């Protein structure tokens, strides 16, 4: 597990973050404890519209001429459909396109497809992948476990229709996600393993996933979990914001579909997992403990990237920081690692 010294180092707020806080220009939390739902959604949509564009401009030198995209729908249970954005190469790789499913952040209440537009385009550009960026239904209109059910239905549909989608899962079949989307990726990894999904998943990319809140952490690991105290008042996503998300999503904390750390059949046999972790994040230690268990106790291949002093979901609100561009490049490099290749960025 991360030592006391390591956790203290990770928690120490980055000077750039401190300067933004001091001069009053740091963004407000994603949601405040007493905030109206519509107000929170309006504010998040405004921030998403502005910041995704600003962040993408740092990648204007990329050649996206081989990247095509279109909006579509995916069938789910109950004769319903959910929106998705399909990205694919105009000219696919000679050996076929890996298949990637991506899920966005937002505490299961906020966010949208645009959040993950940039990494999805980069996955096509660098790996010739077929990528589905999925908009699961959100709380409070559709509380837990709706998002999990939507994600699982979508994944099974992708697996069944890979050939028609001109994807080659033998080249890689990855589920990826950020924050809440990273939670979904981990849950789907376990469901796919337990049900023997065919074709099988070959990797998971989990960017800042909520995996286990402190109260649900097994006692033998709680001594290594301090981020619930260190980052209780962290910017962007403090403890109050997480309580706001839970009040709307109404998750079952005893369910492995929300706390996959406590999956009843354990974590043996999962595919390789790439984890991205923020140092000044209340969720941090659940991720660090999980990675160490996977790597040291189970022999699962892992790739861990930590952003010391950075708050949860910083890249989506602070595109001007160099760490935000680094996080996106690291997502691409992690995907390359999962696909068995070399880093696209050095």
Short mmCIF file of C-alpha atoms in Angstrom, two decimals:
data_model
loop_
_atom_site.label_atom_id
_atom_site.label_comp_id
_atom_site.label_asym_id
_atom_site.label_seq_id
_atom_site.Cartn_x
_atom_site.Cartn_y
_atom_site.Cartn_z
CA UNK A 1 0.00 0.00 0.00
CA UNK A 2 1.05 3.63 -0.37
CA UNK A 3 3.14 4.67 2.63
CA UNK A 4 2.20 7.52 4.95
CA UNK A 5 4.89 9.63 3.26
CA UNK A 6 3.59 8.82 -0.23
CA UNK A 7 0.02 9.68 0.69
CA UNK A 8 1.14 12.94 2.27
CA UNK A 9 3.05 13.79 -0.90
CA UNK A 10 0.09 12.95 -3.12
CA UNK A 11 -2.22 15.08 -0.95
CA UNK A 12 -0.05 18.22 -1.02
CA UNK A 13 -1.88 20.63 -3.30
CA UNK A 14 -0.09 21.60 -6.44
CA UNK A 15 1.20 25.21 -6.47
CA UNK A 16 -0.83 25.99 -9.60
CA UNK A 17 -4.01 24.85 -7.84
CA UNK A 18 -3.16 26.87 -4.72
CA UNK A 19 -2.54 29.98 -6.83
CA UNK A 20 -5.93 29.66 -8.53
CA UNK A 21 -7.59 29.27 -5.14
CA UNK A 22 -5.73 32.29 -3.73
CA UNK A 23 -6.67 34.59 -6.59
CA UNK A 24 -10.30 33.47 -6.54
CA UNK A 25 -10.32 31.96 -10.03
CA UNK A 26 -10.66 28.30 -9.09
CA UNK A 27 -13.95 26.79 -10.32
CA UNK A 28 -16.83 26.16 -7.92
CA UNK A 29 -17.51 22.54 -6.87
CA UNK A 30 -19.39 20.47 -9.45
CA UNK A 31 -22.38 20.50 -7.10
CA UNK A 32 -22.97 22.06 -3.68
CA UNK A 33 -24.85 20.25 -0.92
CA UNK A 34 -27.93 22.48 -1.16
CA UNK A 35 -27.80 23.11 -4.91
CA UNK A 36 -30.82 22.62 -7.12
CA UNK A 37 -30.43 19.82 -9.68
CA UNK A 38 -31.22 22.01 -12.66
CA UNK A 39 -28.74 24.64 -11.50
CA UNK A 40 -26.01 22.02 -11.15
CA UNK A 41 -26.76 20.59 -14.58
CA UNK A 42 -26.80 24.03 -16.20
CA UNK A 43 -23.47 24.93 -14.60
CA UNK A 44 -21.89 21.60 -15.59
CA UNK A 45 -23.13 21.91 -19.17
CA UNK A 46 -21.71 25.43 -19.45
CA UNK A 47 -18.36 24.31 -18.05
CA UNK A 48 -18.34 21.23 -20.30
CA UNK A 49 -19.09 23.26 -23.43
CA UNK A 50 -16.32 25.77 -22.72
CA UNK A 51 -13.64 23.52 -21.28
CA UNK A 52 -13.85 20.57 -23.69
CA UNK A 53 -13.27 23.05 -26.51
CA UNK A 54 -10.37 24.71 -24.68
CA UNK A 55 -8.72 21.39 -23.88
CA UNK A 56 -9.13 20.11 -27.44
CA UNK A 57 -7.31 23.18 -28.80
CA UNK A 58 -4.09 21.92 -27.18
CA UNK A 59 -4.35 18.93 -29.54
CA UNK A 60 -5.00 20.91 -32.72
CA UNK A 61 -1.69 19.71 -34.12
CA UNK A 62 -3.02 16.14 -34.22
CA UNK A 63 -4.05 14.78 -37.61
CA UNK A 64 -7.67 13.64 -37.28
CA UNK A 65 -8.24 13.24 -41.02
CA UNK A 66 -8.75 9.46 -40.62
CA UNK A 67 -11.30 9.86 -37.82
CA UNK A 68 -15.01 9.64 -38.63
CA UNK A 69 -17.80 10.02 -36.10
CA UNK A 70 -21.58 9.82 -36.01
CA UNK A 71 -24.28 9.83 -33.38
CA UNK A 72 -26.26 6.63 -33.02
CA UNK A 73 -28.31 4.60 -30.53
CA UNK A 74 -27.80 1.28 -28.73
CA UNK A 75 -30.71 -1.03 -27.81
CA UNK A 76 -31.12 -1.93 -24.14
CA UNK A 77 -33.58 -3.89 -22.03
CA UNK A 78 -37.27 -2.95 -21.99
CA UNK A 79 -37.27 -2.07 -25.71
CA UNK A 80 -35.45 1.15 -24.87
CA UNK A 81 -32.42 2.75 -26.50
CA UNK A 82 -29.64 5.00 -25.25
CA UNK A 83 -27.58 7.51 -27.26
CA UNK A 84 -23.98 6.87 -28.22
CA UNK A 85 -21.36 8.42 -30.44
CA UNK A 86 -19.50 6.09 -32.77
CA UNK A 87 -15.95 6.91 -33.83
CA UNK A 88 -14.11 4.83 -36.41
CA UNK A 89 -11.23 5.07 -38.88
CA UNK A 90 -11.89 5.93 -42.49
CA UNK A 91 -9.10 3.51 -43.37
CA UNK A 92 -8.87 0.75 -40.74
CA UNK A 93 -5.61 -0.92 -39.70
CA UNK A 94 -4.47 -3.89 -41.81
CA UNK A 95 -5.04 -6.36 -38.96
CA UNK A 96 -8.40 -4.88 -37.89
CA UNK A 97 -9.69 -2.30 -35.42
CA UNK A 98 -9.71 -2.77 -31.64
CA UNK A 99 -13.11 -2.22 -30.02
CA UNK A 100 -13.41 0.32 -27.19
CA UNK A 101 -16.38 1.38 -25.07
CA UNK A 102 -16.14 4.67 -23.15
CA UNK A 103 -18.26 6.06 -20.28
CA UNK A 104 -18.30 9.66 -19.06
CA UNK A 105 -17.99 11.22 -15.60
CA UNK A 106 -20.51 13.15 -13.51
CA UNK A 107 -21.44 11.22 -10.37
CA UNK A 108 -24.15 9.34 -12.32
CA UNK A 109 -26.11 12.63 -12.36
CA UNK A 110 -24.20 15.05 -14.61
CA UNK A 111 -22.07 14.97 -17.75
CA UNK A 112 -22.42 13.81 -21.30
CA UNK A 113 -20.80 12.42 -24.41
CA UNK A 114 -18.78 15.60 -25.02
CA UNK A 115 -16.74 14.92 -21.86
CA UNK A 116 -14.94 12.04 -23.57
CA UNK A 117 -14.97 13.29 -27.16
CA UNK A 118 -11.25 14.14 -27.24
CA UNK A 119 -9.83 10.84 -25.93
CA UNK A 120 -12.21 8.87 -28.14
CA UNK A 121 -10.96 10.71 -31.23
CA UNK A 122 -7.38 10.15 -30.13
CA UNK A 123 -8.02 6.41 -29.70
CA UNK A 124 -9.11 6.24 -33.34
CA UNK A 125 -6.24 8.43 -34.51
CA UNK A 126 -3.49 6.48 -32.76
CA UNK A 127 -4.87 2.91 -32.75
CA UNK A 128 -7.42 2.77 -35.57
CA UNK A 129 -10.02 1.72 -33.01
CA UNK A 130 -13.79 1.53 -33.28
CA UNK A 131 -15.00 3.48 -30.24
CA UNK A 132 -18.46 3.80 -28.70
CA UNK A 133 -18.91 6.76 -26.34
CA UNK A 134 -22.08 5.82 -24.45
CA UNK A 135 -24.60 8.10 -22.72
CA UNK A 136 -26.11 5.99 -19.95
CA UNK A 137 -29.30 7.21 -18.28
CA UNK A 138 -28.69 9.36 -15.21
CA UNK A 139 -30.11 9.98 -11.75
CA UNK A 140 -32.33 11.15 -10.18
CA UNK A 141 -34.67 10.29 -13.05
CA UNK A 142 -32.93 6.93 -13.38
CA UNK A 143 -31.21 6.09 -10.07
CA UNK A 144 -28.89 3.17 -9.26
CA UNK A 145 -28.58 0.59 -10.73
CA UNK A 146 -29.88 1.98 -14.05
CA UNK A 147 -26.48 3.22 -15.24
CA UNK A 148 -24.93 -0.21 -14.62
CA UNK A 149 -27.77 -1.97 -16.43
CA UNK A 150 -27.50 0.40 -19.40
CA UNK A 151 -23.73 -0.05 -19.55
CA UNK A 152 -23.94 -3.84 -19.32
CA UNK A 153 -26.64 -4.05 -21.99
CA UNK A 154 -24.58 -1.81 -24.26
CA UNK A 155 -21.43 -3.90 -23.74
CA UNK A 156 -23.22 -7.15 -24.55
CA UNK A 157 -24.69 -5.55 -27.68
CA UNK A 158 -21.22 -4.45 -28.77
CA UNK A 159 -19.79 -7.91 -28.19
CA UNK A 160 -22.57 -9.49 -30.23
CA UNK A 161 -22.30 -7.01 -33.10
CA UNK A 162 -18.54 -6.44 -33.30
CA UNK A 163 -18.21 -7.87 -36.82
CA UNK A 164 -21.04 -5.71 -38.21
CA UNK A 165 -19.38 -2.69 -36.57
CA UNK A 166 -16.18 -3.53 -38.48
CA UNK A 167 -14.28 -4.10 -35.24
CA UNK A 168 -11.85 -6.91 -34.48
CA UNK A 169 -11.99 -7.64 -30.72
CA UNK A 170 -9.05 -10.03 -31.01
CA UNK A 171 -6.98 -6.87 -31.56
CA UNK A 172 -8.30 -5.53 -28.24
CA UNK A 173 -11.65 -5.21 -26.49
CA UNK A 174 -11.44 -2.47 -23.85
CA UNK A 175 -13.90 -0.75 -21.52
CA UNK A 176 -12.80 2.71 -20.40
CA UNK A 177 -14.29 5.50 -18.32
CA UNK A 178 -13.68 8.55 -16.20
CA UNK A 179 -14.86 8.89 -12.57
CA UNK A 180 -18.39 7.41 -12.54
CA UNK A 181 -17.55 5.99 -15.96
CA UNK A 182 -14.43 4.39 -14.48
CA UNK A 183 -16.62 2.76 -11.85
CA UNK A 184 -18.79 1.35 -14.65
CA UNK A 185 -15.69 0.06 -16.43
CA UNK A 186 -14.57 -1.84 -13.34
CA UNK A 187 -18.05 -3.25 -12.68
CA UNK A 188 -18.34 -4.39 -16.30
CA UNK A 189 -14.93 -6.02 -16.08
CA UNK A 190 -16.18 -8.20 -13.24
CA UNK A 191 -19.53 -8.96 -14.91
CA UNK A 192 -17.79 -9.88 -18.15
CA UNK A 193 -15.43 -12.22 -16.31
CA UNK A 194 -18.19 -13.87 -14.27
CA UNK A 195 -20.51 -14.41 -17.25
CA UNK A 196 -17.69 -15.37 -19.64
CA UNK A 197 -18.54 -12.62 -22.10
CA UNK A 198 -17.61 -13.64 -25.64
CA UNK A 199 -15.46 -12.17 -27.03
CA UNK A 200 -13.72 -11.53 -23.70
CA UNK A 201 -12.54 -8.13 -22.54
CA UNK A 202 -8.80 -7.66 -22.90
CA UNK A 203 -8.37 -4.58 -20.71
CA UNK A 204 -9.90 -1.87 -18.55
CA UNK A 205 -8.93 1.82 -18.48
CA UNK A 206 -10.15 3.41 -15.24
CA UNK A 207 -9.56 7.15 -14.88
CA UNK A 208 -10.20 8.31 -11.28
CA UNK A 209 -12.84 5.62 -10.57
CA UNK A 210 -14.83 5.51 -7.30
CA UNK A 211 -14.19 1.95 -6.18
CA UNK A 212 -14.79 1.87 -2.42
CA UNK A 213 -15.73 4.63 0.03
CA UNK A 214 -13.96 4.51 3.37
CA UNK A 215 -16.93 3.09 5.40
CA UNK A 216 -17.14 0.08 3.06
CA UNK A 217 -13.39 -0.64 3.01
CA UNK A 218 -12.52 -3.97 4.71
CA UNK A 219 -10.99 -3.41 8.13
CA UNK A 220 -7.62 -4.91 7.18
CA UNK A 221 -7.07 -2.11 4.66
CA UNK A 222 -8.53 0.88 6.51
CA UNK A 223 -5.17 1.82 8.00
CA UNK A 224 -3.99 2.62 4.47
CA UNK A 225 -7.04 4.79 3.70
CA UNK A 226 -6.67 8.45 4.68
CA UNK A 227 -7.92 10.34 1.63
CA UNK A 228 -11.44 10.58 3.11
CA UNK A 229 -9.85 12.91 5.70
CA UNK A 230 -7.01 14.47 3.65
CA UNK A 231 -9.29 15.49 0.79
CA UNK A 232 -12.59 16.04 2.57
CA UNK A 233 -12.52 19.71 1.52
CA UNK A 234 -10.73 19.18 -1.79
CA UNK A 235 -11.66 21.58 -4.59
CA UNK A 236 -14.13 20.59 -7.33
CA UNK A 237 -15.33 17.36 -5.68
CA UNK A 238 -15.27 17.68 -1.87
CA UNK A 239 -17.18 15.34 0.43
CA UNK A 240 -20.30 17.51 0.17
CA UNK A 241 -20.43 17.06 -3.60
CA UNK A 242 -20.17 13.29 -3.26
CA UNK A 243 -23.02 13.31 -0.75
CA UNK A 244 -25.04 15.34 -3.28
CA UNK A 245 -24.38 12.72 -5.96
CA UNK A 246 -25.39 9.90 -3.62
CA UNK A 247 -28.58 11.70 -2.54
CA UNK A 248 -29.70 11.80 -6.17
CA UNK A 249 -28.38 8.42 -7.34
CA UNK A 250 -29.40 6.48 -4.19
CA UNK A 251 -26.80 3.71 -4.55
CA UNK A 252 -26.76 0.55 -2.47
CA UNK A 253 -23.41 0.74 -0.68
CA UNK A 254 -23.57 -2.99 0.03
CA UNK A 255 -23.91 -3.83 -3.66
CA UNK A 256 -20.86 -4.84 -5.68
CA UNK A 257 -22.52 -3.05 -8.60
CA UNK A 258 -21.63 0.22 -6.85
CA UNK A 259 -18.63 -0.84 -4.74
CA UNK A 260 -16.77 -3.28 -7.00
CA UNK A 261 -13.84 -3.39 -4.55
CA UNK A 262 -16.03 -5.76 -2.51
CA UNK A 263 -16.98 -8.04 -5.40
CA UNK A 264 -18.14 -11.32 -3.83
CA UNK A 265 -16.17 -13.54 -6.23
CA UNK A 266 -13.02 -11.43 -5.84
CA UNK A 267 -10.81 -9.92 -8.53
CA UNK A 268 -8.84 -12.91 -9.79
CA UNK A 269 -8.87 -13.33 -13.54
CA UNK A 270 -9.54 -9.72 -14.51
CA UNK A 271 -7.82 -8.41 -17.64
CA UNK A 272 -4.99 -5.87 -17.38
CA UNK A 273 -6.08 -2.60 -15.77
CA UNK A 274 -4.73 0.92 -16.24
CA UNK A 275 -5.55 3.30 -13.38
CA UNK A 276 -5.22 7.09 -13.28
CA UNK A 277 -5.37 8.57 -9.78
CA UNK A 278 -5.55 12.15 -8.47
CA UNK A 279 -3.56 12.89 -5.33
CA UNK A 280 -5.91 15.44 -3.74
CA UNK A 281 -9.00 13.27 -4.21
CA UNK A 282 -11.28 11.80 -1.58
CA UNK A 283 -11.48 8.66 -3.74
CA UNK A 284 -7.71 8.22 -4.05
CA UNK A 285 -6.93 5.51 -1.52
CA UNK A 286 -9.65 3.15 -2.67
CA UNK A 287 -7.89 3.20 -6.04
CA UNK A 288 -4.34 2.83 -4.67
CA UNK A 289 -5.27 -0.06 -2.39
CA UNK A 290 -7.12 -1.80 -5.24
CA UNK A 291 -4.17 -1.47 -7.62
CA UNK A 292 -1.76 -2.92 -5.07
CA UNK A 293 -4.05 -5.90 -4.36
CA UNK A 294 -4.39 -6.59 -8.09
CA UNK A 295 -0.67 -6.33 -8.74
CA UNK A 296 0.88 -7.91 -5.65
CA UNK A 297 -1.72 -10.38 -4.39
CA UNK A 298 -3.32 -11.52 -7.66
CA UNK A 299 -0.64 -10.95 -10.27
CA UNK A 300 -2.91 -8.85 -12.47
CA UNK A 301 -1.05 -6.60 -14.89
CA UNK A 302 -1.57 -2.96 -13.91
CA UNK A 303 -0.39 0.46 -15.02
CA UNK A 304 -0.68 3.20 -12.39
CA UNK A 305 -0.39 6.94 -13.04
CA UNK A 306 -0.74 9.41 -10.16
CA UNK A 307 -1.20 13.19 -10.40
CA UNK A 308 0.17 14.53 -7.09
CA UNK A 309 -1.65 17.50 -5.61
CA UNK A 310 -4.43 17.49 -8.21
CA UNK A 311 -8.14 17.33 -7.33
CA UNK A 312 -10.64 14.91 -8.74
CA UNK A 313 -11.67 15.61 -12.35
CA UNK A 314 -9.33 18.60 -12.61
CA UNK A 315 -8.65 18.14 -16.31
CA UNK A 316 -12.28 18.83 -17.22
CA UNK A 317 -12.33 22.19 -15.42
CA UNK A 318 -8.73 23.39 -15.70
CA UNK A 319 -7.66 22.74 -19.31
CA UNK A 320 -4.95 25.42 -19.09
CA UNK A 321 -2.91 23.38 -16.60
CA UNK A 322 -0.14 21.25 -18.08
CA UNK A 323 -1.30 18.31 -15.97
CA UNK A 324 -4.63 18.34 -17.83
CA UNK A 325 -2.92 17.75 -21.15
CA UNK A 326 -0.68 15.17 -19.50
CA UNK A 327 -3.73 13.29 -18.21
CA UNK A 328 -5.22 13.06 -21.71
CA UNK A 329 -1.89 11.92 -23.16
CA UNK A 330 -1.61 9.38 -20.34
CA UNK A 331 -5.08 8.05 -21.22
CA UNK A 332 -3.86 7.49 -24.76
CA UNK A 333 -0.61 5.89 -23.57
CA UNK A 334 -2.54 3.67 -21.15
CA UNK A 335 -4.80 2.56 -23.97
CA UNK A 336 -1.74 1.78 -26.06
CA UNK A 337 -0.34 -0.28 -23.19
CA UNK A 338 -3.62 -2.21 -22.89
CA UNK A 339 -3.49 -2.87 -26.63
CA UNK A 340 0.04 -4.20 -26.35
CA UNK A 341 1.78 -1.31 -28.07
CA UNK A 342 4.16 1.49 -27.23
CA UNK A 343 3.36 4.91 -25.79
CA UNK A 344 1.97 7.30 -28.39
CA UNK A 345 3.40 10.26 -26.43
CA UNK A 346 6.83 10.44 -24.82
#
